[in-house]
């Protein structure tokens, strides 16, 4: 049996996340918690002279969807400007995780947790 | 073997006709409803819909009579002494809040002690936490032991308390608490007792008078009834000492510009138009349960629970919380699977049309105590059988395969 949501690359990222870890002196930093399922994501971003993302890390725990999407998002934002980060949308995340969660609003929340954290870090 | 014919029972529940592959293992959240209950609600709206206790025309009289008949059914169902002791509320949560506002705010003073347990649902946790804050009272918490049962050495805490608010059955661990004994301890200490019966009343015979609690709260929707109706049972004398918590029509006997007088029990607590259709549906649910027999239901669920505990324990990496002995628990099983987050497990099971719950089940203090961010929960009722347990176990194994854990 294969699962629609749990594609190989999602599971791979769940087990071996990329950009996983903490960062000292981050320029942008925020965390969030989804109390319903206990998912947690904390993101750290360093910006270079041109205000572009030069380095990014995250730590977190929770379900495969929330954690894989954090890996994907942190990978995606490298080199982006603050403006570009601010423009990122739900659709960008859905494209990265390659699964239709429109009938799964509770799982959509998991998928979007890292985006929410990123937005929070910018607005601080 | 239990003497219940599950296939036959299932035929009474249209949800299974309309979702033939559904394996519903979330009755602890809300039960399904049999056609008999749906029909009773339908009949009310179709044949004698009118506001209760208000009109003097025929259909209003009929609605009022059927409504009050349900109060009598509830009285008999829980062996209360009189209809005066049965108050219709919206749900367990409202029943507990009624006690907090009407009895607690009046009787709990600075420095008083309220005792609850770590396994309480938020609805029997937060009201007391907030009341304690508001009054400067102490909130003390009975812990659990390794088996997920109340720690007996913590019963000491009941000494000197004004109120013990305790669940009959944990909605996570399934633990069946000895509320008869706890009531005795509390009463000896001069405390009143509220029992949260949301998870016990659907599954076993309840005798509120024998338990001897002062209050007993439960919801209709977990015991085959419609949503929107709950019950607060209270001993008559304690209810007399309790203030109303919602003001308005029906709960009043006289209103003057300067003052008002409350109606007699139980109407003092039933303000505004009640959910008449839901109450009438609850009456049909009680009839349905009565026909099956609560003893048979309990026996059936113990058999399923024992089977589930055994089958699930056989799966490598499954951790089950709560008592292992089915005599000491109800059919609610919280568990985790190593390497598969509860949310992911529920998603994968959903692909097989197996409905379980994942998260903290409105019991965050308990999950913190167990050092768990979340758990999965399967719960059983009269329409579940061993095949459902097998499908649950197949799903768990499949999830392990997908996540490549062994
Ligand atoms: C033990 C317990 N208490 C209280 C409640 C709250 O019930 P309701 O949501 O119907 O008010 C529940 C329901 O989930 C429960 O399991």
GROMACS .gro file of C-alpha atoms in nm, chain B:
model
  406
  125UNK     CA    1  -1.902  -1.418   2.462
  126UNK     CA    2  -2.125  -1.121   2.505
  127UNK     CA    3  -2.492  -1.165   2.433
  128UNK     CA    4  -2.515  -0.866   2.206
  129UNK     CA    5  -2.558  -0.906   1.834
  130UNK     CA    6  -2.333  -0.637   1.697
  131UNK     CA    7  -2.427  -0.682   1.331
  132UNK     CA    8  -2.789  -0.634   1.426
  133UNK     CA    9  -2.714  -0.330   1.641
  134UNK     CA   10  -2.514  -0.179   1.357
  135UNK     CA   11  -2.820  -0.194   1.134
  136UNK     CA   12  -2.988   0.056   1.364
  137UNK     CA   13  -2.720   0.315   1.289
  138UNK     CA   14  -2.771   0.480   0.950
  139UNK     CA   15  -2.417   0.619   0.954
  140UNK     CA   16  -2.291   0.267   0.881
  141UNK     CA   17  -2.534   0.223   0.594
  142UNK     CA   18  -2.413   0.546   0.442
  143UNK     CA   19  -2.045   0.474   0.516
  144UNK     CA   20  -2.028   0.097   0.489
  145UNK     CA   21  -1.654   0.073   0.540
  146UNK     CA   22  -1.641   0.313   0.833
  147UNK     CA   23  -1.467   0.181   1.144
  148UNK     CA   24  -1.569   0.433   1.405
  149UNK     CA   25  -1.336   0.430   1.702
  150UNK     CA   26  -1.401   0.776   1.840
  151UNK     CA   27  -1.713   0.730   2.050
  152UNK     CA   28  -1.536   0.887   2.347
  153UNK     CA   29  -1.559   1.214   2.151
  154UNK     CA   30  -1.917   1.160   2.044
  155UNK     CA   31  -2.121   0.846   1.979
  156UNK     CA   32  -2.318   0.767   1.668
  157UNK     CA   33  -2.698   0.778   1.689
  158UNK     CA   34  -2.946   0.500   1.614
  159UNK     CA   35  -3.244   0.556   1.385
  160UNK     CA   36  -3.473   0.545   1.689
  161UNK     CA   37  -3.313   0.862   1.825
  162UNK     CA   38  -3.317   1.038   1.490
  163UNK     CA   39  -3.684   0.941   1.448
  164UNK     CA   40  -3.777   1.078   1.790
  165UNK     CA   41  -3.622   1.412   1.704
  166UNK     CA   42  -3.790   1.408   1.367
  167UNK     CA   43  -4.129   1.322   1.519
  168UNK     CA   44  -4.103   1.612   1.758
  169UNK     CA   45  -4.048   1.858   1.475
  170UNK     CA   46  -4.299   1.692   1.247
  171UNK     CA   47  -4.586   1.621   1.483
  172UNK     CA   48  -4.586   1.833   1.796
  173UNK     CA   49  -4.324   2.105   1.767
  174UNK     CA   50  -4.397   2.379   2.020
  175UNK     CA   51  -4.218   2.555   2.299
  176UNK     CA   52  -4.231   2.358   2.624
  177UNK     CA   53  -4.382   2.487   2.948
  178UNK     CA   54  -4.534   2.788   2.775
  179UNK     CA   55  -4.843   2.722   2.567
  180UNK     CA   56  -5.180   2.596   2.689
  181UNK     CA   57  -5.268   2.453   2.350
  182UNK     CA   58  -5.255   2.083   2.268
  183UNK     CA   59  -4.923   2.043   2.094
  184UNK     CA   60  -4.743   2.253   2.353
  185UNK     CA   61  -4.895   2.037   2.625
  186UNK     CA   62  -4.781   1.728   2.437
  187UNK     CA   63  -4.428   1.866   2.392
  188UNK     CA   64  -4.409   1.960   2.760
  189UNK     CA   65  -4.530   1.621   2.867
  190UNK     CA   66  -4.283   1.430   2.650
  191UNK     CA   67  -4.007   1.664   2.764
  192UNK     CA   68  -4.083   1.605   3.131
  193UNK     CA   69  -4.114   1.231   3.069
  194UNK     CA   70  -3.750   1.233   2.970
  195UNK     CA   71  -3.662   1.388   3.304
  196UNK     CA   72  -3.830   1.092   3.469
  197UNK     CA   73  -3.640   0.854   3.240
  198UNK     CA   74  -3.311   1.017   3.336
  199UNK     CA   75  -3.407   0.997   3.704
  200UNK     CA   76  -3.466   0.623   3.670
  201UNK     CA   77  -3.164   0.569   3.448
  202UNK     CA   78  -2.926   0.702   3.714
  203UNK     CA   79  -3.135   0.606   4.017
  204UNK     CA   80  -3.186   0.960   4.138
  205UNK     CA   81  -3.445   1.015   4.407
  206UNK     CA   82  -3.662   1.266   4.226
  207UNK     CA   83  -3.705   1.466   3.906
  208UNK     CA   84  -3.608   1.775   4.104
  209UNK     CA   85  -3.254   1.642   4.102
  210UNK     CA   86  -3.229   1.632   3.721
  211UNK     CA   87  -3.132   1.952   3.544
  212UNK     CA   88  -3.110   1.982   3.168
  213UNK     CA   89  -2.803   2.169   3.049
  214UNK     CA   90  -2.621   2.195   2.719
  215UNK     CA   91  -2.347   1.940   2.794
  216UNK     CA   92  -2.110   1.818   3.065
  217UNK     CA   93  -1.909   2.137   3.038
  218UNK     CA   94  -2.209   2.353   3.114
  219UNK     CA   95  -2.314   2.123   3.397
  220UNK     CA   96  -1.972   2.162   3.561
  221UNK     CA   97  -1.970   2.537   3.503
  222UNK     CA   98  -2.313   2.557   3.663
  223UNK     CA   99  -2.168   2.401   3.977
  224UNK     CA  100  -1.865   2.626   3.967
  225UNK     CA  101  -2.075   2.942   3.932
  226UNK     CA  102  -2.378   2.848   4.136
  227UNK     CA  103  -2.223   2.649   4.416
  228UNK     CA  104  -1.850   2.725   4.395
  229UNK     CA  105  -1.860   3.102   4.382
  230UNK     CA  106  -2.094   3.105   4.679
  231UNK     CA  107  -1.918   2.849   4.896
  232UNK     CA  108  -1.548   2.856   4.813
  233UNK     CA  109  -1.361   3.119   5.013
  234UNK     CA  110  -1.005   3.240   5.039
  235UNK     CA  111  -0.776   2.967   5.170
  236UNK     CA  112  -1.027   2.686   5.101
  237UNK     CA  113  -0.910   2.374   4.926
  238UNK     CA  114  -1.044   2.225   4.603
  239UNK     CA  115  -0.916   1.882   4.500
  240UNK     CA  116  -0.915   1.746   4.144
  241UNK     CA  117  -0.698   1.489   3.966
  242UNK     CA  118  -0.433   1.508   3.698
  243UNK     CA  119  -0.647   1.296   3.463
  244UNK     CA  120  -0.932   1.549   3.439
  245UNK     CA  121  -1.069   1.665   3.106
  246UNK     CA  122  -1.018   2.042   3.066
  247UNK     CA  123  -1.386   2.093   3.141
  248UNK     CA  124  -1.335   1.957   3.493
  249UNK     CA  125  -0.995   2.119   3.532
  250UNK     CA  126  -1.014   2.478   3.412
  251UNK     CA  127  -1.332   2.581   3.603
  252UNK     CA  128  -1.168   2.481   3.935
  253UNK     CA  129  -0.832   2.629   3.844
  254UNK     CA  130  -1.004   2.958   3.764
  255UNK     CA  131  -1.228   2.952   4.071
  256UNK     CA  132  -0.924   2.891   4.291
  257UNK     CA  133  -0.748   3.188   4.130
  258UNK     CA  134  -1.051   3.409   4.165
  259UNK     CA  135  -1.105   3.325   4.533
  260UNK     CA  136  -0.748   3.276   4.649
  261UNK     CA  137  -0.832   2.912   4.718
  262UNK     CA  138  -0.588   2.620   4.690
  263UNK     CA  139  -0.612   2.373   4.405
  264UNK     CA  140  -0.461   2.035   4.490
  265UNK     CA  141  -0.415   1.759   4.242
  266UNK     CA  142  -0.431   1.385   4.289
  267UNK     CA  143  -0.157   1.224   4.082
  268UNK     CA  144  -0.159   0.889   3.900
  269UNK     CA  145   0.060   0.584   3.947
  270UNK     CA  146   0.242   0.375   3.686
  271UNK     CA  147  -0.077   0.192   3.591
  272UNK     CA  148  -0.258   0.518   3.522
  273UNK     CA  149  -0.475   0.486   3.830
  274UNK     CA  150  -0.526   0.750   4.097
  275UNK     CA  151  -0.244   0.742   4.349
  276UNK     CA  152  -0.402   0.632   4.674
  277UNK     CA  153  -0.142   0.805   4.889
  278UNK     CA  154  -0.264   1.135   4.740
  279UNK     CA  155  -0.613   1.075   4.882
  280UNK     CA  156  -0.469   1.242   5.193
  281UNK     CA  157  -0.517   1.568   5.006
  282UNK     CA  158  -0.894   1.532   5.039
  283UNK     CA  159  -0.865   1.602   5.413
  284UNK     CA  160  -0.973   1.958   5.479
  285UNK     CA  161  -1.107   2.011   5.128
  286UNK     CA  162  -1.434   2.187   5.050
  287UNK     CA  163  -1.482   2.018   4.714
  288UNK     CA  164  -1.358   1.712   4.529
  289UNK     CA  165  -1.419   1.726   4.153
  290UNK     CA  166  -1.323   1.397   3.993
  291UNK     CA  167  -1.383   1.206   3.675
  292UNK     CA  168  -1.552   0.867   3.690
  293UNK     CA  169  -1.370   0.737   3.382
  294UNK     CA  170  -1.066   0.904   3.224
  295UNK     CA  171  -1.124   1.001   2.863
  296UNK     CA  172  -0.758   0.919   2.788
  297UNK     CA  173  -0.642   0.638   3.015
  298UNK     CA  174  -0.981   0.472   3.038
  299UNK     CA  175  -0.923   0.434   3.412
  300UNK     CA  176  -1.238   0.361   3.609
  301UNK     CA  177  -1.212   0.547   3.940
  302UNK     CA  178  -1.368   0.415   4.256
  303UNK     CA  179  -1.597   0.711   4.304
  304UNK     CA  180  -1.800   0.540   4.578
  305UNK     CA  181  -1.491   0.521   4.793
  306UNK     CA  182  -1.381   0.874   4.703
  307UNK     CA  183  -1.723   1.012   4.794
  308UNK     CA  184  -1.705   0.843   5.130
  309UNK     CA  185  -1.358   0.984   5.197
  310UNK     CA  186  -1.464   1.330   5.087
  311UNK     CA  187  -1.785   1.332   5.285
  312UNK     CA  188  -1.599   1.216   5.596
  313UNK     CA  189  -1.374   1.516   5.540
  314UNK     CA  190  -1.676   1.745   5.503
  315UNK     CA  191  -1.624   1.805   5.130
  316UNK     CA  192  -1.884   1.803   4.855
  317UNK     CA  193  -1.817   1.585   4.550
  318UNK     CA  194  -1.875   1.645   4.182
  319UNK     CA  195  -1.834   1.340   3.958
  320UNK     CA  196  -1.770   1.396   3.588
  321UNK     CA  197  -1.964   1.108   3.438
  322UNK     CA  198  -1.923   1.198   3.070
  323UNK     CA  199  -1.723   0.880   2.997
  324UNK     CA  200  -1.894   0.641   3.236
  325UNK     CA  201  -2.266   0.687   3.179
  326UNK     CA  202  -2.268   0.564   2.818
  327UNK     CA  203  -2.096   0.241   2.917
  328UNK     CA  204  -2.211   0.115   3.258
  329UNK     CA  205  -2.495   0.115   3.505
  330UNK     CA  206  -2.488   0.432   3.712
  331UNK     CA  207  -2.653   0.463   4.048
  332UNK     CA  208  -2.603   0.823   4.156
  333UNK     CA  209  -2.771   0.766   4.490
  334UNK     CA  210  -2.542   0.473   4.569
  335UNK     CA  211  -2.232   0.663   4.458
  336UNK     CA  212  -2.361   0.929   4.696
  337UNK     CA  213  -2.201   1.214   4.503
  338UNK     CA  214  -2.344   1.562   4.540
  339UNK     CA  215  -2.326   1.634   4.169
  340UNK     CA  216  -2.299   1.409   3.864
  341UNK     CA  217  -2.246   1.565   3.519
  342UNK     CA  218  -2.281   1.408   3.174
  343UNK     CA  219  -2.362   1.471   2.807
  344UNK     CA  220  -2.633   1.321   2.589
  345UNK     CA  221  -2.421   1.309   2.276
  346UNK     CA  222  -2.180   1.048   2.408
  347UNK     CA  223  -2.464   0.807   2.495
  348UNK     CA  224  -2.644   0.787   2.156
  349UNK     CA  225  -2.839   1.108   2.217
  350UNK     CA  226  -2.840   1.426   2.010
  351UNK     CA  227  -2.594   1.707   2.066
  352UNK     CA  228  -2.709   2.006   2.267
  353UNK     CA  229  -2.832   1.837   2.582
  354UNK     CA  230  -2.645   1.746   2.897
  355UNK     CA  231  -2.749   1.666   3.250
  356UNK     CA  232  -2.652   1.787   3.590
  357UNK     CA  233  -2.770   1.563   3.868
  358UNK     CA  234  -2.754   1.718   4.213
  359UNK     CA  235  -2.878   1.610   4.552
  360UNK     CA  236  -3.189   1.807   4.622
  361UNK     CA  237  -3.056   1.972   4.936
  362UNK     CA  238  -2.730   2.075   4.766
  363UNK     CA  239  -2.921   2.214   4.469
  364UNK     CA  240  -3.133   2.419   4.708
  365UNK     CA  241  -2.808   2.575   4.832
  366UNK     CA  242  -2.689   2.641   4.478
  367UNK     CA  243  -2.760   2.971   4.305
  368UNK     CA  244  -2.885   2.989   3.947
  369UNK     CA  245  -2.618   3.069   3.694
  370UNK     CA  246  -2.825   3.179   3.398
  371UNK     CA  247  -3.094   3.439   3.451
  372UNK     CA  248  -3.399   3.486   3.233
  373UNK     CA  249  -3.731   3.328   3.151
  374UNK     CA  250  -3.855   3.000   3.300
  375UNK     CA  251  -3.614   3.001   3.594
  376UNK     CA  252  -3.819   3.264   3.767
  377UNK     CA  253  -4.138   3.256   3.972
  378UNK     CA  254  -4.187   3.629   4.025
  379UNK     CA  255  -4.018   3.930   3.875
  380UNK     CA  256  -4.071   4.281   4.005
  381UNK     CA  257  -3.889   4.598   3.919
  382UNK     CA  258  -3.676   4.572   4.233
  383UNK     CA  259  -3.632   4.199   4.277
  384UNK     CA  260  -3.704   3.849   4.154
  385UNK     CA  261  -3.779   3.512   4.306
  386UNK     CA  262  -3.642   3.191   4.164
  387UNK     CA  263  -3.858   2.912   4.039
  388UNK     CA  264  -3.854   2.579   4.223
  389UNK     CA  265  -3.616   2.292   4.141
  390UNK     CA  266  -3.516   2.195   3.880
  391UNK     CA  267  -3.650   2.490   3.680
  392UNK     CA  268  -3.442   2.737   3.882
  393UNK     CA  269  -3.148   2.629   3.668
  394UNK     CA  270  -3.319   2.602   3.330
  395UNK     CA  271  -3.331   2.947   3.188
  396UNK     CA  272  -3.460   3.021   2.840
  397UNK     CA  273  -3.601   2.786   2.578
  398UNK     CA  274  -3.449   2.441   2.633
  399UNK     CA  275  -3.327   2.213   2.351
  400UNK     CA  276  -3.655   2.025   2.350
  401UNK     CA  277  -3.586   1.812   2.042
  402UNK     CA  278  -3.254   1.701   2.185
  403UNK     CA  279  -3.406   1.617   2.521
  404UNK     CA  280  -3.670   1.407   2.347
  405UNK     CA  281  -3.398   1.237   2.142
  406UNK     CA  282  -3.212   1.165   2.464
  407UNK     CA  283  -3.523   0.992   2.593
  408UNK     CA  284  -3.512   0.759   2.293
  409UNK     CA  285  -3.140   0.698   2.354
  410UNK     CA  286  -3.209   0.597   2.714
  411UNK     CA  287  -3.481   0.359   2.592
  412UNK     CA  288  -3.238   0.210   2.343
  413UNK     CA  289  -2.964   0.161   2.603
  414UNK     CA  290  -3.218   0.022   2.847
  415UNK     CA  291  -3.326  -0.241   2.596
  416UNK     CA  292  -2.970  -0.356   2.542
  417UNK     CA  293  -2.905  -0.347   2.914
  418UNK     CA  294  -2.615  -0.156   3.064
  419UNK     CA  295  -2.470  -0.473   3.214
  420UNK     CA  296  -2.453  -0.630   2.868
  421UNK     CA  297  -2.295  -0.319   2.723
  422UNK     CA  298  -2.028  -0.314   2.991
  423UNK     CA  299  -1.958  -0.683   2.938
  424UNK     CA  300  -1.934  -0.643   2.561
  425UNK     CA  301  -1.695  -0.352   2.593
  426UNK     CA  302  -1.476  -0.536   2.839
  427UNK     CA  303  -1.442  -0.822   2.591
  428UNK     CA  304  -1.348  -0.587   2.308
  429UNK     CA  305  -1.114  -0.390   2.529
  430UNK     CA  306  -0.936  -0.701   2.646
  431UNK     CA  307  -0.902  -0.819   2.287
  432UNK     CA  308  -0.769  -0.480   2.177
  433UNK     CA  309  -0.521  -0.457   2.463
  434UNK     CA  310  -0.390  -0.801   2.373
  435UNK     CA  311  -0.374  -0.745   1.996
  436UNK     CA  312  -0.219  -0.403   2.026
  437UNK     CA  313   0.040  -0.518   2.279
  438UNK     CA  314   0.149  -0.782   2.028
  439UNK     CA  315   0.252  -0.509   1.785
  440UNK     CA  316   0.611  -0.408   1.837
  441UNK     CA  317   0.654  -0.042   1.934
  442UNK     CA  318   0.300   0.018   2.055
  443UNK     CA  319   0.283   0.176   2.400
  444UNK     CA  320  -0.050   0.161   2.580
  445UNK     CA  321  -0.139   0.390   2.867
  446UNK     CA  322  -0.379   0.314   3.147
  447UNK     CA  323  -0.474  -0.001   3.340
  448UNK     CA  324  -0.412  -0.339   3.176
  449UNK     CA  325  -0.698  -0.506   3.361
  450UNK     CA  326  -1.030  -0.454   3.177
  451UNK     CA  327  -1.214  -0.466   3.511
  452UNK     CA  328  -1.041  -0.145   3.608
  453UNK     CA  329  -1.097   0.046   3.289
  454UNK     CA  330  -1.344   0.137   3.019
  455UNK     CA  331  -1.314   0.096   2.643
  456UNK     CA  332  -1.090   0.397   2.584
  457UNK     CA  333  -0.733   0.316   2.487
  458UNK     CA  334  -0.468   0.584   2.452
  459UNK     CA  335  -0.146   0.472   2.289
  460UNK     CA  336   0.156   0.579   2.090
  461UNK     CA  337   0.353   0.403   1.819
  462UNK     CA  338   0.730   0.446   1.824
  463UNK     CA  339   0.847   0.643   1.521
  464UNK     CA  340   0.499   0.744   1.403
  465UNK     CA  341   0.352   1.068   1.532
  466UNK     CA  342  -0.011   1.032   1.651
  467UNK     CA  343  -0.127   1.278   1.387
  468UNK     CA  344   0.038   1.083   1.110
  469UNK     CA  345  -0.107   0.760   1.245
  470UNK     CA  346  -0.458   0.906   1.244
  471UNK     CA  347  -0.409   1.025   0.886
  472UNK     CA  348  -0.297   0.686   0.765
  473UNK     CA  349  -0.580   0.509   0.950
  474UNK     CA  350  -0.817   0.755   0.790
  475UNK     CA  351  -0.701   0.635   0.450
  476UNK     CA  352  -0.845   0.297   0.561
  477UNK     CA  353  -1.159   0.469   0.692
  478UNK     CA  354  -1.065   0.393   1.050
  479UNK     CA  355  -1.155   0.693   1.264
  480UNK     CA  356  -0.944   0.744   1.574
  481UNK     CA  357  -0.850   1.054   1.767
  482UNK     CA  358  -0.505   1.205   1.797
  483UNK     CA  359  -0.381   1.495   2.004
  484UNK     CA  360  -0.417   1.569   2.374
  485UNK     CA  361  -0.792   1.491   2.392
  486UNK     CA  362  -0.860   1.800   2.604
  487UNK     CA  363  -0.634   1.662   2.875
  488UNK     CA  364  -0.314   1.864   2.844
  489UNK     CA  365  -0.217   1.842   3.214
  490UNK     CA  366  -0.230   1.463   3.187
  491UNK     CA  367  -0.018   1.462   2.872
  492UNK     CA  368   0.237   1.687   3.041
  493UNK     CA  369   0.240   1.449   3.334
  494UNK     CA  370   0.306   1.158   3.097
  495UNK     CA  371   0.565   1.371   2.913
  496UNK     CA  372   0.377   1.319   2.587
  497UNK     CA  373   0.314   1.596   2.335
  498UNK     CA  374   0.023   1.394   2.198
  499UNK     CA  375  -0.126   1.046   2.187
  500UNK     CA  376  -0.360   0.839   1.973
  501UNK     CA  377  -0.689   0.719   2.114
  502UNK     CA  378  -0.925   0.442   2.011
  503UNK     CA  379  -1.256   0.409   2.192
  504UNK     CA  380  -1.528   0.145   2.163
  505UNK     CA  381  -1.902   0.133   2.189
  506UNK     CA  382  -2.196  -0.097   2.126
  507UNK     CA  383  -2.149  -0.103   1.748
  508UNK     CA  384  -1.783  -0.206   1.755
  509UNK     CA  385  -1.663  -0.562   1.732
  510UNK     CA  386  -1.338  -0.754   1.713
  511UNK     CA  387  -1.317  -0.698   1.339
  512UNK     CA  388  -1.287  -0.326   1.409
  513UNK     CA  389  -0.997  -0.395   1.642
  514UNK     CA  390  -0.834  -0.606   1.370
  515UNK     CA  391  -0.867  -0.322   1.121
  516UNK     CA  392  -0.716  -0.083   1.372
  517UNK     CA  393  -0.422  -0.318   1.422
  518UNK     CA  394  -0.378  -0.368   1.045
  519UNK     CA  395  -0.369   0.009   1.006
  520UNK     CA  396  -0.110   0.049   1.279
  521UNK     CA  397   0.107  -0.213   1.110
  522UNK     CA  398   0.066  -0.040   0.776
  523UNK     CA  399   0.164   0.294   0.929
  524UNK     CA  400   0.477   0.133   1.068
  525UNK     CA  401   0.557   0.001   0.721
  526UNK     CA  402   0.507   0.339   0.559
  527UNK     CA  403   0.727   0.502   0.821
  528UNK     CA  404   0.975   0.213   0.798
  529UNK     CA  405   0.984   0.137   1.168
  530UNK     CA  406   0.993  -0.213   1.310
   0.00000   0.00000   0.00000
